[in-house]
Coordinates of C-alpha atoms and ligand atoms in Angstrom, one line a residue:
M1 CA 0.1 0.0 0.0
N2 CA 1.5 3.6 -0.9
P3 CA 1.8 5.2 2.2
L4 CA -0.3 8.8 2.2
T5 CA 0.7 11.3 4.8
T6 CA -2.1 11.6 7.5
R7 CA -2.6 15.0 8.8
Y8 CA -3.5 15.3 12.4
L9 CA -6.1 18.1 12.6
G10 CA -7.6 19.9 16.0
P11 CA -11.5 20.3 16.8
D12 CA -11.4 23.8 15.0
E13 CA -9.9 22.7 11.9
V14 CA -13.5 20.9 10.5
E15 CA -13.7 22.6 7.3
S16 CA -10.3 21.2 6.5
V17 CA -11.9 17.6 7.5
A18 CA -14.9 18.5 5.4
S19 CA -13.1 19.6 2.3
I20 CA -10.8 16.6 2.5
L21 CA -14.0 14.3 2.8
T22 CA -15.8 16.5 0.0
H23 CA -12.7 15.8 -2.2
G24 CA -13.3 11.8 -1.7
G25 CA -10.5 11.7 1.0
I26 CA -11.4 9.5 4.2
V27 CA -10.8 10.9 7.5
A28 CA -10.7 9.4 11.1
L29 CA -13.6 11.2 13.3
P30 CA -14.6 11.1 16.6
T31 CA -18.4 9.5 17.7
E32 CA -19.3 9.1 20.5
T33 CA -19.1 5.6 20.8
V34 CA -15.5 4.8 19.0
Y35 CA -13.4 7.0 16.3
G36 CA -14.8 6.3 12.7
L37 CA -13.0 6.3 9.6
A38 CA -15.6 8.2 7.6
G39 CA -15.8 8.8 3.7
N40 CA -18.8 9.8 1.8
A41 CA -21.6 7.0 1.9
F42 CA -22.9 7.9 -1.7
S43 CA -19.4 7.1 -3.3
G44 CA -18.5 3.3 -3.9
E45 CA -14.7 4.4 -4.5
C46 CA -14.8 5.9 -1.1
A47 CA -16.2 3.1 0.4
L48 CA -13.3 0.7 -1.2
K49 CA -10.6 3.5 0.2
I50 CA -11.9 2.5 3.7
F51 CA -12.1 -1.0 2.9
K52 CA -8.6 -1.1 1.7
A53 CA -6.9 1.1 4.3
K54 CA -8.8 -1.2 7.1
E55 CA -7.7 -4.3 5.1
R56 CA -11.3 -5.1 6.0
P57 CA -12.8 -8.2 4.0
S58 CA -15.6 -6.8 1.4
F59 CA -18.3 -8.8 2.7
D60 CA -18.7 -6.9 5.9
P61 CA -20.8 -3.5 5.4
L62 CA -20.4 -0.1 6.6
I63 CA -22.9 1.8 8.8
T64 CA -23.9 4.9 6.9
H65 CA -24.0 8.1 9.5
V66 CA -26.6 10.9 8.9
S67 CA -27.0 14.6 10.1
E68 CA -29.4 15.3 13.0
K69 CA -31.2 17.9 10.6
L70 CA -33.2 15.2 9.6
L71 CA -34.8 15.1 12.9
S72 CA -36.6 18.4 12.1
G73 CA -38.1 17.1 9.0
R74 CA -41.6 18.0 8.7
G75 CA -42.8 14.2 7.3
G76 CA -40.8 12.4 9.7
V77 CA -37.2 11.0 9.8
L78 CA -38.1 7.9 7.8
N79 CA -39.2 10.3 5.1
A80 CA -36.3 12.5 5.1
L81 CA -34.3 9.5 4.9
V82 CA -35.9 7.9 1.8
E83 CA -35.8 11.7 0.5
A84 CA -31.9 11.4 0.9
G85 CA -31.5 7.9 -0.9
V86 CA -30.2 6.3 2.2
I87 CA -33.3 4.1 2.7
D88 CA -36.1 2.7 0.5
R89 CA -40.0 2.4 1.2
S90 CA -40.5 -0.5 -1.2
T91 CA -39.4 -3.3 0.5
I92 CA -41.3 -2.3 3.4
A93 CA -45.0 -1.1 4.3
W94 CA -44.1 1.1 6.6
R95 CA -47.4 0.3 8.5
T96 CA -45.0 0.4 11.3
A97 CA -43.6 3.5 10.8
P98 CA -44.9 5.5 13.7
Q99 CA -43.1 2.9 15.9
V100 CA -39.9 3.5 14.0
E101 CA -40.2 7.0 14.7
R102 CA -41.1 6.5 18.2
L103 CA -37.6 4.5 18.7
I104 CA -35.7 7.4 16.5
H105 CA -36.8 10.4 18.5
T106 CA -35.9 8.4 22.1
F107 CA -32.5 7.4 20.8
W108 CA -31.5 9.7 18.0
P109 CA -28.7 11.5 17.9
G110 CA -27.4 8.5 19.9
P111 CA -25.7 5.1 19.8
L112 CA -28.0 3.3 17.8
T113 CA -28.1 1.7 14.6
L114 CA -31.0 0.7 12.5
I115 CA -30.8 -2.2 9.7
L116 CA -32.9 -0.9 7.2
P117 CA -34.3 -1.4 3.3
R118 CA -31.2 0.2 1.7
G119 CA -31.9 3.4 -0.4
S120 CA -30.9 4.4 -4.2
K121 CA -28.1 6.4 -3.5
I122 CA -26.4 4.1 -1.4
P123 CA -23.9 2.0 -3.4
D124 CA -23.3 -1.9 -3.1
E125 CA -19.8 -1.4 -1.9
V126 CA -21.3 0.3 1.3
T127 CA -23.7 -2.3 1.9
S128 CA -21.4 -5.1 0.8
G129 CA -24.1 -5.9 -1.9
S130 CA -26.9 -6.4 0.7
P131 CA -30.4 -4.8 -0.1
R132 CA -30.1 -3.6 3.5
V133 CA -28.4 -0.6 5.3
G134 CA -27.1 0.4 8.7
V135 CA -28.0 3.9 9.5
R136 CA -26.9 5.7 12.4
M137 CA -27.2 9.1 13.6
P138 CA -24.0 9.7 15.9
E139 CA -24.3 12.4 18.9
H140 CA -20.8 14.0 18.9
V141 CA -20.6 17.3 18.4
L142 CA -17.8 17.5 15.9
F143 CA -19.2 14.8 13.5
Q144 CA -22.5 16.5 13.4
K145 CA -20.4 19.7 12.5
V146 CA -18.5 17.8 9.7
L147 CA -22.0 16.1 8.4
S148 CA -23.6 19.8 8.3
L149 CA -20.4 20.9 6.2
T150 CA -20.6 18.2 3.8
G151 CA -24.0 17.8 3.1
F152 CA -23.9 14.0 2.3
P153 CA -23.7 11.4 4.8
L154 CA -20.7 9.2 5.8
A155 CA -19.9 5.9 5.7
A156 CA -17.8 4.7 8.7
P157 CA -16.5 1.5 10.5
S158 CA -14.7 1.7 13.6
A159 CA -10.8 3.3 12.5
N160 CA -9.2 0.1 13.5
R161 CA -7.3 -2.5 11.4
F162 CA -9.9 -5.2 10.5
G163 CA -10.1 -7.6 13.7
R164 CA -8.2 -5.2 16.2
I165 CA -9.3 -3.3 19.3
S166 CA -11.6 -0.6 18.3
P167 CA -10.1 3.0 18.7
T168 CA -11.4 5.5 21.6
T169 CA -8.6 8.1 21.2
A170 CA -6.9 10.0 18.3
S171 CA -3.3 8.2 19.3
H172 CA -4.9 4.7 18.9
V173 CA -5.8 5.5 15.3
R174 CA -2.5 6.9 14.6
A175 CA -1.5 3.4 15.7
E176 CA -3.8 1.8 13.6
L177 CA -3.8 3.9 10.7
D178 CA -0.9 6.2 10.2
G179 CA -0.2 6.6 6.3
R180 CA -3.2 4.7 5.3
I181 CA -5.7 7.4 5.4
D182 CA -5.5 11.1 5.0
A183 CA -6.4 12.9 8.2
V184 CA -7.4 12.2 11.5
L185 CA -9.8 14.8 13.7
D186 CA -8.7 14.7 17.1
G187 CA -12.1 15.0 19.8
G188 CA -10.0 13.7 22.6
P189 CA -11.5 10.2 24.1
C190 CA -15.1 9.1 23.4
S191 CA -17.5 9.2 25.9
V192 CA -19.4 5.8 25.8
G193 CA -16.4 3.7 24.6
V194 CA -18.2 0.4 22.7
E195 CA -19.7 0.6 19.6
S196 CA -23.5 1.3 18.9
T197 CA -26.4 -0.9 19.6
I198 CA -27.2 -2.6 16.2
V199 CA -31.1 -3.4 15.7
S200 CA -32.6 -5.0 12.3
L201 CA -36.0 -3.7 11.7
E202 CA -38.1 -5.7 9.3
E203 CA -41.8 -5.7 8.6
S204 CA -43.7 -9.2 8.6
D205 CA -46.3 -10.5 6.0
H206 CA -49.0 -9.4 8.3
G207 CA -47.5 -5.7 8.7
T208 CA -46.1 -6.1 12.2
L209 CA -42.4 -5.0 13.1
I210 CA -39.8 -7.5 13.5
A211 CA -36.8 -6.4 15.6
T212 CA -33.7 -8.4 16.1
L213 CA -30.9 -7.3 18.4
L214 CA -27.5 -7.7 16.3
R215 CA -24.9 -6.1 18.4
P216 CA -25.3 -5.2 22.3
G217 CA -24.3 -1.5 23.0
K218 CA -25.2 1.1 25.3
I219 CA -28.7 1.3 24.5
S220 CA -30.3 -1.9 26.1
R221 CA -32.7 -4.3 24.8
A222 CA -35.1 -3.7 27.3
A223 CA -34.8 0.3 26.5
L224 CA -35.6 -0.6 22.8
E225 CA -38.7 -3.0 23.8
L226 CA -40.2 0.1 26.0
A227 CA -39.6 2.3 22.9
L228 CA -41.2 0.0 20.5
G229 CA -43.6 -2.0 22.5
I230 CA -42.7 -5.2 21.3
P231 CA -40.1 -7.9 22.2
V232 CA -36.6 -7.8 20.8
G233 CA -35.3 -10.8 19.4
D234 CA -31.6 -12.0 20.1
G235 CA -29.9 -11.9 17.1
V236 CA -26.3 -11.4 18.2
G237 CA -24.2 -13.5 16.0
L238 CA -27.1 -14.8 13.9
G239 CA -29.0 -13.2 11.0
E240 CA -32.4 -13.9 9.0
K241 CA -33.4 -17.6 9.6
N242 CA -31.1 -18.2 12.3
Q243 CA -28.4 -18.3 9.6
K244 CA -25.1 -17.0 11.0
I245 CA -24.3 -13.6 9.8
A246 CA -21.5 -13.1 6.7
A247 CA -20.5 -9.9 8.6
P248 CA -17.5 -9.7 11.1
G249 CA -18.8 -7.5 13.5
M250 CA -21.0 -10.1 14.2
L251 CA -18.5 -12.9 13.6
D252 CA -16.5 -14.4 16.5
Q253 CA -13.0 -13.4 16.3
H254 CA -13.0 -9.6 16.6
Y255 CA -11.9 -6.8 18.8
A256 CA -9.1 -8.8 19.4
P257 CA -5.4 -8.0 20.8
V258 CA -2.4 -9.6 19.7
K259 CA -1.6 -11.5 22.8
P260 CA -3.9 -14.4 24.0
L261 CA -6.8 -13.8 26.3
F262 CA -8.9 -15.9 28.5
L263 CA -11.7 -15.0 30.2
Y264 CA -13.0 -15.8 33.8
P265 CA -16.7 -15.2 35.2
G266 CA -16.6 -12.5 37.2
P267 CA -15.3 -12.1 40.1
F268 CA -12.1 -13.2 40.4
P269 CA -11.3 -15.4 43.0
S270 CA -7.8 -16.1 45.1
R271 CA -4.8 -15.5 43.2
T272 CA -4.3 -19.4 44.5
V273 CA -7.2 -20.5 42.1
L274 CA -6.0 -18.1 39.5
D275 CA -2.6 -19.7 39.5
S276 CA -4.0 -23.2 39.5
W277 CA -6.3 -22.3 36.3
I278 CA -2.8 -20.8 34.6
R279 CA -1.5 -23.9 35.3
K280 CA -4.1 -26.3 33.6
L281 CA -4.2 -24.2 30.6
G282 CA -0.2 -24.6 30.2
L283 CA 0.5 -21.1 30.4
N284 CA 3.9 -19.8 30.7
G285 CA 5.0 -16.3 31.4
T286 CA 3.8 -13.1 33.1
P287 CA -0.1 -12.6 33.1
A288 CA -2.1 -9.2 33.3
F289 CA -5.6 -9.1 34.8
L290 CA -8.3 -7.0 33.3
C291 CA -10.5 -6.4 36.6
Q292 CA -14.0 -5.1 36.2
H293 CA -13.7 -3.0 39.3
L294 CA -11.8 -2.4 42.3
K295 CA -13.0 -4.8 44.7
S296 CA -12.2 -7.8 41.9
S297 CA -8.6 -6.5 41.8
E298 CA -8.1 -7.3 45.8
C299 CA -7.1 -10.8 45.2
L300 CA -4.2 -10.0 43.1
D301 CA -0.7 -9.5 44.8
P302 CA 0.5 -5.6 44.7
E303 CA 3.0 -6.6 41.8
D304 CA 0.9 -8.2 39.6
L305 CA 0.1 -6.4 36.3
R306 CA -3.4 -5.2 36.2
S307 CA -5.9 -3.2 34.6
V308 CA -8.9 -1.8 36.5
L309 CA -11.8 -0.8 34.5
T310 CA -13.8 0.9 37.3
P311 CA -13.3 2.2 40.8
E312 CA -16.8 1.6 41.7
A313 CA -19.0 -1.4 40.0
D314 CA -19.9 1.5 37.3
P315 CA -20.9 0.1 34.0
E316 CA -20.4 3.7 32.1
T317 CA -16.8 4.0 33.9
A318 CA -16.0 0.3 32.6
A319 CA -17.1 0.6 29.1
R320 CA -15.3 3.8 28.5
A321 CA -12.1 2.3 29.5
L322 CA -12.4 -1.5 28.2
F323 CA -10.8 -0.6 24.7
S324 CA -8.1 1.4 26.2
A325 CA -6.9 -1.1 28.7
L326 CA -6.9 -4.1 26.2
R327 CA -4.6 -1.8 24.1
S328 CA -2.2 -0.8 26.4
L329 CA -1.8 -4.4 28.3
D330 CA -1.4 -5.8 24.5
E331 CA 1.5 -3.2 24.3
D332 CA 3.0 -3.3 27.5
A333 CA 6.4 -6.2 26.9
A334 CA 6.1 -7.4 30.5
V335 CA 2.8 -8.9 29.5
D336 CA 2.9 -12.3 28.1
F337 CA -1.1 -13.2 28.2
I338 CA -4.3 -11.5 29.5
L339 CA -6.6 -12.8 31.8
A340 CA -10.1 -11.1 31.6
E341 CA -13.0 -11.2 34.4
L342 CA -16.5 -10.9 32.7
P343 CA -19.0 -8.4 34.5
E344 CA -21.4 -10.4 36.9
N345 CA -24.5 -8.9 35.3
T346 CA -25.1 -8.9 31.8
E347 CA -28.4 -7.9 31.6
E348 CA -27.8 -4.0 31.4
G349 CA -26.7 -2.7 28.0
L350 CA -23.3 -1.7 28.4
S351 CA -22.3 -4.9 30.8
A352 CA -23.9 -6.8 28.1
A353 CA -21.5 -5.0 25.4
I354 CA -18.1 -5.3 27.9
A355 CA -19.3 -9.4 27.7
D356 CA -19.8 -9.6 24.1
R357 CA -16.8 -7.7 22.9
L358 CA -14.4 -9.5 26.0
N359 CA -16.0 -12.9 24.3
R360 CA -15.0 -11.9 20.8
A361 CA -11.8 -10.9 21.7
S362 CA -10.8 -14.6 23.5
V363 CA -12.3 -16.8 20.9
N364 CA -10.9 -20.1 20.4
K365 CA -9.3 -19.6 24.0
P366 CA -10.7 -22.0 26.8
L367 CA -13.3 -20.0 29.0
L368 CA -12.4 -20.6 32.3
K369 CA -14.9 -22.1 34.5
R370 CA -15.5 -21.4 38.1
Ligands
LIG401 O1 -20.6 2.9 17.1 C1 -20.6 2.3 16.1 O2 -21.2 1.6 15.1 C2 -19.2 2.6 15.2 C3 -19.1 4.2 15.4 C4 -17.7 4.5 14.2 O3 -20.2 4.6 14.6 N1 -19.2 1.9 13.9 C5 -18.9 0.4 13.9 O4 -18.8 -0.1 12.8 O5 -18.8 -0.1 14.8 P1 -18.2 -1.2 12.5 O6 -18.0 -1.3 11.1 O7 -17.1 -1.6 13.3 O8 -19.6 -2.4 12.8 C6 -20.6 -2.2 12.0 C7 -21.0 -3.3 12.0 C8 -20.8 -4.4 10.9 O9 -19.5 -5.2 11.5 C9 -21.6 -5.4 10.3 O10 -22.0 -6.4 10.6 C10 -23.0 -4.3 10.4 O11 -22.6 -3.3 11.4 N2 -23.5 -4.0 9.6 C11 -23.4 -2.6 8.9 N3 -24.3 -2.6 7.9 C12 -24.9 -3.9 8.0 C13 -26.3 -4.5 6.9 N4 -26.8 -3.7 6.1 N5 -26.5 -5.5 7.5 C14 -26.1 -6.0 8.9 N6 -25.0 -5.9 9.3 C15 -24.8 -4.7 8.8
LIG402 MG1 -15.4 -2.6 14.0

């Protein structure tokens, strides 16, 4: 790949960012969840640049990010999306439109991606040929400023190389994509820290809405059910008719550090029990312990290498710290393998998201049993 000179831009340089995007460039932008690698969502060529920079397989579709200006459209957000060419009304009768509008007005702008029928202006390259498109209205003020300057929606996957840990700071993006992209807009650390909740919406033959959760995130299943007034099916790792989805965000191996990562269903037991597990797994070298909270680190020896996600058992702080912690343990030369504690209560949105990302980061490694 020919190296590009990546420009590092600050929050007062959104005009330069918009200009690069308007000229067909690709730029990493902050969102409230993770940094995204953005390009014109109406351009197949821009989508291909994104796939190339990330070394992402072409079958994994990109999410299209839209402006919050669509919220004020008089005919509703769905109509505004149809008029913008982002979604289509042909494959869905929209008898359920009021339910979907309610969902949109509850959570947009914010960390929720909806999978809807794809509109005429979204090229095959963005959706990997799928007749459906992922749409998200991010909340981040800088991302929204860029969207209002470009006037076109932005296709943006997380700004990491394929299969790697998602970036939550501009320096993470530099470590992943320096020399591969035109610019990085530094908006400081991301406030949520894990990617958006993804929900697929379809209409049944009887005109009722079918909602399926494809990726857990900050917006919990319970919150979605409350807004929609229907149960939300579990499709994490599954597609229509329960087939495995050919999309790596939902594939098993993802978000992975380079070092082996093993899971322990929290809370961590005594160091002696942990040692016996390490021996059973046949692991040599120095472990690092990823603790969900301070209390669960009490079993460790003072000299043990560790990362504590949150002082209190607070899922918001834990989610914000997760990818940074994984990245720094991965980069620490003193660490040979990582033992990560899974959150105890995985019902809540962010705890479910943390457990999901850790499970994918540790795939093919044995799950430690209590
Ligand atoms: O929070 C987020 O969603 C971040 C920020 C940058 O917005 N983006 C993100 O994108 O996580 P990405 O590409 O890393 O993960 C999006 C996942 C993909 O793995 C893909 O499986 C799924 O969304 N996806 C996108 N479009 C889809 C479609 N049309 N049908 C099914 N799945 C889709
Ligand atoms: Mg990703």
